[in-house]
Coordinates of C-alpha atoms in Angstrom, one line a residue:
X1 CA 54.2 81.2 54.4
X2 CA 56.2 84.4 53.3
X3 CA 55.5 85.5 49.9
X4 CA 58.5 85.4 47.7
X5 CA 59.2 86.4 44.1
X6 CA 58.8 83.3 42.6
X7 CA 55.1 83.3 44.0
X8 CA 54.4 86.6 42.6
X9 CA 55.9 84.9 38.8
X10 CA 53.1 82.4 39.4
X11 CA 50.6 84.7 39.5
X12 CA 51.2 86.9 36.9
X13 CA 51.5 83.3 34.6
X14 CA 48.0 82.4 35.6
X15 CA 46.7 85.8 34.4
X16 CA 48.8 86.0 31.3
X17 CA 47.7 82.3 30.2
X18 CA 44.0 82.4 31.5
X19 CA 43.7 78.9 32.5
X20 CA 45.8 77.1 35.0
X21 CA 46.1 73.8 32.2
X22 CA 47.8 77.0 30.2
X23 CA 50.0 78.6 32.7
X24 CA 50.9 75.0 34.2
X25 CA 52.4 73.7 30.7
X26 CA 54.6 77.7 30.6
X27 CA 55.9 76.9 34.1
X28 CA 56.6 72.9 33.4
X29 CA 54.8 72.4 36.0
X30 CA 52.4 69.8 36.6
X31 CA 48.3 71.1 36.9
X32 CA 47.5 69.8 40.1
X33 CA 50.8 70.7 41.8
X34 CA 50.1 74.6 40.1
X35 CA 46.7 74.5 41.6
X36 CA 48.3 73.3 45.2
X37 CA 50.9 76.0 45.2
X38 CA 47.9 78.4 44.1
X39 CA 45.9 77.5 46.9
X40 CA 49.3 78.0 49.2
X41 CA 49.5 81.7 48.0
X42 CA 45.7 82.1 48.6
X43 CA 45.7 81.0 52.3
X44 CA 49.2 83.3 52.8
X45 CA 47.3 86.2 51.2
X46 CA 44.0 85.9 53.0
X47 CA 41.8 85.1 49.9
X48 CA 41.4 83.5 46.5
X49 CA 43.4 85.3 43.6
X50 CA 41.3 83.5 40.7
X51 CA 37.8 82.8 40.3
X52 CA 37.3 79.1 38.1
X53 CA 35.2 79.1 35.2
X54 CA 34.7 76.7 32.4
X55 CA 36.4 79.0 30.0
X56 CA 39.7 79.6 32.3
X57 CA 40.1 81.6 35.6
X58 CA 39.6 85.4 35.9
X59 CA 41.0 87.3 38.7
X60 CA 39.2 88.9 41.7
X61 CA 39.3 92.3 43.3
X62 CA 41.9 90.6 45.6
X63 CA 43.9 89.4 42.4
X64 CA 43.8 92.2 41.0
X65 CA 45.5 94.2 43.6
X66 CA 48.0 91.6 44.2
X67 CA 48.7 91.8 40.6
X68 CA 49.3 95.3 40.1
X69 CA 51.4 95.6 42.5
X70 CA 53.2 92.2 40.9
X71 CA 53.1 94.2 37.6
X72 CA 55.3 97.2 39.4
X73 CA 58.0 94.9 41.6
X74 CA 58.7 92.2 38.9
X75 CA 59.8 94.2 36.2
X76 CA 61.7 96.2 39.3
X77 CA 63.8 93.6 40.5
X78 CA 64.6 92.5 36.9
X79 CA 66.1 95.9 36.4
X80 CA 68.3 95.0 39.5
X81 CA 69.3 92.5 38.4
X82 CA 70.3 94.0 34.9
X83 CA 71.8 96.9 36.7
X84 CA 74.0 94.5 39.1
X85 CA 75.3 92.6 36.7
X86 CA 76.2 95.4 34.4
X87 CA 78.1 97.2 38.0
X88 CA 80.3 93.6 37.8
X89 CA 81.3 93.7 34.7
X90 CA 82.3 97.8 34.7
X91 CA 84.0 96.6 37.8
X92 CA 85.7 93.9 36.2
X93 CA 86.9 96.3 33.4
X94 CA 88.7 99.4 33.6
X95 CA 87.8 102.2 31.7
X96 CA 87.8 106.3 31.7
X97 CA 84.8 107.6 30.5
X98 CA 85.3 111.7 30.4
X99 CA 82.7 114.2 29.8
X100 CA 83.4 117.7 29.5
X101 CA 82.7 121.6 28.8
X102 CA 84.7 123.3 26.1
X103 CA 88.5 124.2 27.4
X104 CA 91.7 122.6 26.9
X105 CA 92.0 120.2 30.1
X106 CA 89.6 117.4 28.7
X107 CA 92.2 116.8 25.9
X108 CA 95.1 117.3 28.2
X109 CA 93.6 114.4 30.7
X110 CA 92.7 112.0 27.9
X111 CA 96.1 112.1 26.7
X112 CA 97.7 111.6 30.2
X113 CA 95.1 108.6 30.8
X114 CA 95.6 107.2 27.7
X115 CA 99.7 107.9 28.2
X116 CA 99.8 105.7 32.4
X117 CA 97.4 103.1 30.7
X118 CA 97.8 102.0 27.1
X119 CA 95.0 99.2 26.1
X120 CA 92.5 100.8 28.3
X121 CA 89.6 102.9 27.2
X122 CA 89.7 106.4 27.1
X123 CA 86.4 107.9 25.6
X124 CA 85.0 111.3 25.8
X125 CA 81.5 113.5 25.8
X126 CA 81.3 117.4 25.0
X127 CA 78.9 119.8 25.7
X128 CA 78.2 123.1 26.3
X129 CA 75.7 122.1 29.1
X130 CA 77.8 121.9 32.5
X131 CA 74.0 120.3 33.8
X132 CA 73.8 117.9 31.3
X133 CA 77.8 116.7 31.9
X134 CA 76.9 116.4 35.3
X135 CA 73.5 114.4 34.6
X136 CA 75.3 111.9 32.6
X137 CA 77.7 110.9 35.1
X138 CA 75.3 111.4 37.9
X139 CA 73.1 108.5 36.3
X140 CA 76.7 106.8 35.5
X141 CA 76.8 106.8 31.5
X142 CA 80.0 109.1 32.3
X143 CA 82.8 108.0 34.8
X144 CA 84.1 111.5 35.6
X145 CA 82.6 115.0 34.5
X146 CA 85.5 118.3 34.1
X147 CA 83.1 121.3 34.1
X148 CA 83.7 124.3 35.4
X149 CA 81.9 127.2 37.7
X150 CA 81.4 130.7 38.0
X151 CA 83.0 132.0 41.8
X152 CA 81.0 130.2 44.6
X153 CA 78.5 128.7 42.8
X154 CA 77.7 125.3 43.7
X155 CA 78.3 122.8 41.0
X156 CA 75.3 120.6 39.5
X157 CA 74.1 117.6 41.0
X158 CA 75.8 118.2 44.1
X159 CA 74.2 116.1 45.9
X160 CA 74.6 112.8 44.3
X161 CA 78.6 113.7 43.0
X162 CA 81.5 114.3 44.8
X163 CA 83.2 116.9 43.5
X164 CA 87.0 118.0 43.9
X165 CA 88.4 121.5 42.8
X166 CA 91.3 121.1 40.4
X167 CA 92.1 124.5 40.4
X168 CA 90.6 128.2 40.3
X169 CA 91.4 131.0 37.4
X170 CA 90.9 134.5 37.0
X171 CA 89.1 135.4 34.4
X172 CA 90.8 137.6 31.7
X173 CA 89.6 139.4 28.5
X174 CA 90.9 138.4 24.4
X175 CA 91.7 141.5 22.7
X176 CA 92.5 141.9 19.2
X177 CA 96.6 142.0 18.9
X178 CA 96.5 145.8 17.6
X179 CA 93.6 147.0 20.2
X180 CA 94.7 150.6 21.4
X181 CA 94.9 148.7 25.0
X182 CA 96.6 145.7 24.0
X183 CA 99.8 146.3 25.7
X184 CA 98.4 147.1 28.8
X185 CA 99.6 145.1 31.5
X186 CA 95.8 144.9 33.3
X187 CA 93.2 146.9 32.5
X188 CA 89.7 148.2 34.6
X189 CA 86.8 146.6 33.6
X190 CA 85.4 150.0 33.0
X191 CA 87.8 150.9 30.6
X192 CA 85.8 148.3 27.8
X193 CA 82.5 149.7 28.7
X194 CA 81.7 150.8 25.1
X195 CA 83.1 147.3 23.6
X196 CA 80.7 144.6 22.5
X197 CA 81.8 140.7 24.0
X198 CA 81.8 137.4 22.9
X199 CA 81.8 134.4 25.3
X200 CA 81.1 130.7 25.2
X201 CA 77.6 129.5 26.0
X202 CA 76.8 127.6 29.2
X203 CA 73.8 126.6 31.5
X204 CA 75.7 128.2 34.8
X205 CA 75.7 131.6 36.2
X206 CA 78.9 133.2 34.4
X207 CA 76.8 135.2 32.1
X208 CA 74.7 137.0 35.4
X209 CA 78.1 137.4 37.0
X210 CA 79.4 139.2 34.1
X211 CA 76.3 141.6 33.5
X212 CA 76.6 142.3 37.6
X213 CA 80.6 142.8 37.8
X214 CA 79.5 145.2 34.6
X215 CA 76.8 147.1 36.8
X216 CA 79.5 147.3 39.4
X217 CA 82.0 148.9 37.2
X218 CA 78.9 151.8 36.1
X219 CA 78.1 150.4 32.7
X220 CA 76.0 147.2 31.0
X221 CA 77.4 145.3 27.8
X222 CA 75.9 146.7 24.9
X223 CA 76.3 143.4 22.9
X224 CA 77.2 139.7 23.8
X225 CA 77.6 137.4 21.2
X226 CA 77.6 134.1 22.5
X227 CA 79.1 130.9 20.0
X228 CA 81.8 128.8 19.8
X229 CA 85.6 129.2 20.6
X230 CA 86.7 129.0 17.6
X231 CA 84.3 132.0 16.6
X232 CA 85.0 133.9 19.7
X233 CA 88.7 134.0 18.6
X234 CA 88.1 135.1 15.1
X235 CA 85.6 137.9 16.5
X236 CA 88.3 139.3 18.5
X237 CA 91.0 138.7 16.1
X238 CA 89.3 141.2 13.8
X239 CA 88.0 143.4 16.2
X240 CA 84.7 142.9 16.1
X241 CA 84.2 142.2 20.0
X242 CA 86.7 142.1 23.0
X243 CA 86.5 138.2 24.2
X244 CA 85.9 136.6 27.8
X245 CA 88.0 133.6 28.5
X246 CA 89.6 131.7 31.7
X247 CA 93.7 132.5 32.2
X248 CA 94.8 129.6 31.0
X249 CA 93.3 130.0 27.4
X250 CA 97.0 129.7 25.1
X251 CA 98.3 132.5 23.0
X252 CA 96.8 133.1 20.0
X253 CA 98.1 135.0 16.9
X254 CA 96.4 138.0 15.8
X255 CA 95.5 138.3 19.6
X256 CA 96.0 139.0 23.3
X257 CA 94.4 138.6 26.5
X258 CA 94.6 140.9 29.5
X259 CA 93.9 140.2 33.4
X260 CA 91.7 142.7 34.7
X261 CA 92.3 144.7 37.8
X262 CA 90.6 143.0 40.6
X263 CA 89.9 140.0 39.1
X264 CA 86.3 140.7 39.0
X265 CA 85.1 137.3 38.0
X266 CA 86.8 133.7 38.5
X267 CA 86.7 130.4 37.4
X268 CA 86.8 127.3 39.5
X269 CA 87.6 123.8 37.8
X270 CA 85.8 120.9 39.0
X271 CA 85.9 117.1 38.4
X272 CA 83.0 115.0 39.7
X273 CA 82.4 111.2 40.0
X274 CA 79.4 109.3 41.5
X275 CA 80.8 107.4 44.7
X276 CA 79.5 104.3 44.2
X277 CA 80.6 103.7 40.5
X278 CA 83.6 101.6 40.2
X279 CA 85.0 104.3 39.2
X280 CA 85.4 106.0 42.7
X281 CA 88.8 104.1 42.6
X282 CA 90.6 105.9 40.2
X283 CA 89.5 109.3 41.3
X284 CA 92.4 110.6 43.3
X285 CA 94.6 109.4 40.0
X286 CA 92.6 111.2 37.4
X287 CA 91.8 114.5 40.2
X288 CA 96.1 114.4 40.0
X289 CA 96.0 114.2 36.7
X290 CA 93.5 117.1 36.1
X291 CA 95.8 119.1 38.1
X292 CA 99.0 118.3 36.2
X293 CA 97.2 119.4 33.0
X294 CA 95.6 122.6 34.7
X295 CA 99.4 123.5 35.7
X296 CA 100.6 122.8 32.6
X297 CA 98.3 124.8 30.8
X298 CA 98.8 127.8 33.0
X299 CA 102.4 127.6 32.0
X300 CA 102.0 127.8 28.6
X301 CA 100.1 131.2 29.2
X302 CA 102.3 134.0 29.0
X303 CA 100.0 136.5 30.5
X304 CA 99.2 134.1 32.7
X305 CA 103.1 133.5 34.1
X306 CA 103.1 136.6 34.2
X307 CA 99.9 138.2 36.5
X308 CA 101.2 135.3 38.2
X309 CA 104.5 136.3 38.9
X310 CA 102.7 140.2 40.2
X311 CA 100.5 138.6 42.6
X312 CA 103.7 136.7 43.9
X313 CA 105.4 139.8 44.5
X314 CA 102.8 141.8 45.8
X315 CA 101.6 140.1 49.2
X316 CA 99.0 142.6 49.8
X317 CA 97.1 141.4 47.2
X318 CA 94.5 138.2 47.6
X319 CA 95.0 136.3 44.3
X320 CA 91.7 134.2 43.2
X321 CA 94.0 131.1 42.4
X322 CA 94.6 128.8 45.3
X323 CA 95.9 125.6 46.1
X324 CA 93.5 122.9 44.6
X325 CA 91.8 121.4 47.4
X326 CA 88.2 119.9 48.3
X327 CA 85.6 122.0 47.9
X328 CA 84.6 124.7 50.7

């Protein structure tokens, strides 16, 4: 005889009741048929499971390794079975659940989600924590994670999400509208050696790539105040600190931003999914609609048109931004 769950259920409810009278009456079974099957499992597992006594059974070594190993694959297979039947019903279901970093895609795909498919659910999760983005849709309480990633560096949990490049920015610096290098077209990264920065916080490498594209212009940051965008802009707006911020950020009042020659540092966007979740499906649907609202967002970028339309003319020089594509 092969052992099978249901065996293992019987003898977990002879140790939980203590008697076989007890544990007969919580399976509805009749004694001497429980004390038949009993003796079934014993033979199949080489042994008895429960020594008899006048005040109920207690197990033997033998039970007692059968049971703790009961104790670890019962409550497993239960969470299967949870798990499955929660899979169906997502299945059964559409929905877009979004998680994202700070930047102005995540809004721009919910509204073009929410836009092709009116009834279904569109609901979102922020953080600064790329990781913890990643993480959530990785253990699938997220269907898709937008984060981003400093130059080459791989993305998080790259080996249980597939991730897509939606596109890749240069990054360019905020400057206070009546900075005395405002109206510079592009500017050396040397030329702010003496400024102090402000940035967005993140768990990724952007903040070592700045500090060594820093070193490699001959200087380190004096000051980096790291906070939220909202403060970023308002620290640049009255000149307390020159910002750092993707190409695509929009125009501001009271301030500009600048590429830099070079493009020192980029800035690749990335959606992920798990490829089992259900949904896998829509991926190449919400990937093309990431990419819509990448493009559209780069339009609305003066600066950005603009460095644009300089790299366009001058072939010789290798612009950062590409054609969205896989990953390398």
């Amino acid at each position: 005889m092969d052992l099978e769950l249901r065996h293992l259920k019987t003898i977990s409810a002879i140790a939980d009741a203590g008697s076989l009278t007890k544990a007969a009456t919580a399976l509805g079974l009749a004694q001497p048929a429980l004390s038949a099957q009993l003796k079934r499992i014993e033979r199949s597992l080489g042994g008895p499971l429960f020594e008899r006594g006048r005040h109920g059974v207690r197990a033997t070594a033998l039970g007692e390794l059968v049971l703790d190993r009961a104790r670890i694959v019962l409550p497993a297979v239960s969470e299967l079975q949870r798990d499955a039947v929660r899979f169906s019903l997502a299945a059964d279901r559409r929905r877009f659940r979004l998680g994202g970093t700070h930047g102005p895609l995540l809004g721009a795909l919910v509204d073009r989600l929410a836009a092709a498919h009116p009834g279904t659910p569109v609901t979102t999760q922020t953080s600064w924590s790329e990781r913890e983005i990643a993480a959530s849709a990785a253990d699938g309480r997220l269907d898709f994670a937008l984060v981003g990633a400093c130059g080459a560096a791989s993305p998080p949990e790259s080996e249980r999400l597939i991730w897509r490049e939606v596109a890749v920015d240069p990054v360019f610096v905020m400057l206070a509208a009546d900075h005395p290098l405002a109206g510079r077209p592009q500017l050396d990264l040397a030329e702010l050696a003496a400024e102090a920065w402000t940035d967005v916080p993140g768990d990724g490498c952007f903040a070592d790539c700045f500090t060594a594209a820093c070193a490699r212009a001959g200087f380190a940051p004096a000051c980096v105040y790291e906070t939220d965008t909202a403060s970023c802009v308002h620290l640049v707006q009255v000149g307390r600190a020159v910002g750092l911020c993707r190409a695509t950020f929009p125009d501001t009042p009271g301030m500009v931003t600048v590429p830099l020659n070079g493009a020192p540092l980029t800035w690749r966007h990335l959606l992920g999914w798990h490829p089992a979740s259900p949904a896998a499906r829509s991926a190449p649907e919400v990937l093309a609609k990431a990419r819509s609202a990448h493009a559209e967002a780069a339009g609305r970028s003066g600066s950005y048109t603009r460095w644009l339309a300089r790299q366009s003319a001058n072939t010789a020089y290798d612009a950062p931004v590409r054609t969205p594509s896989g990953l390398p």
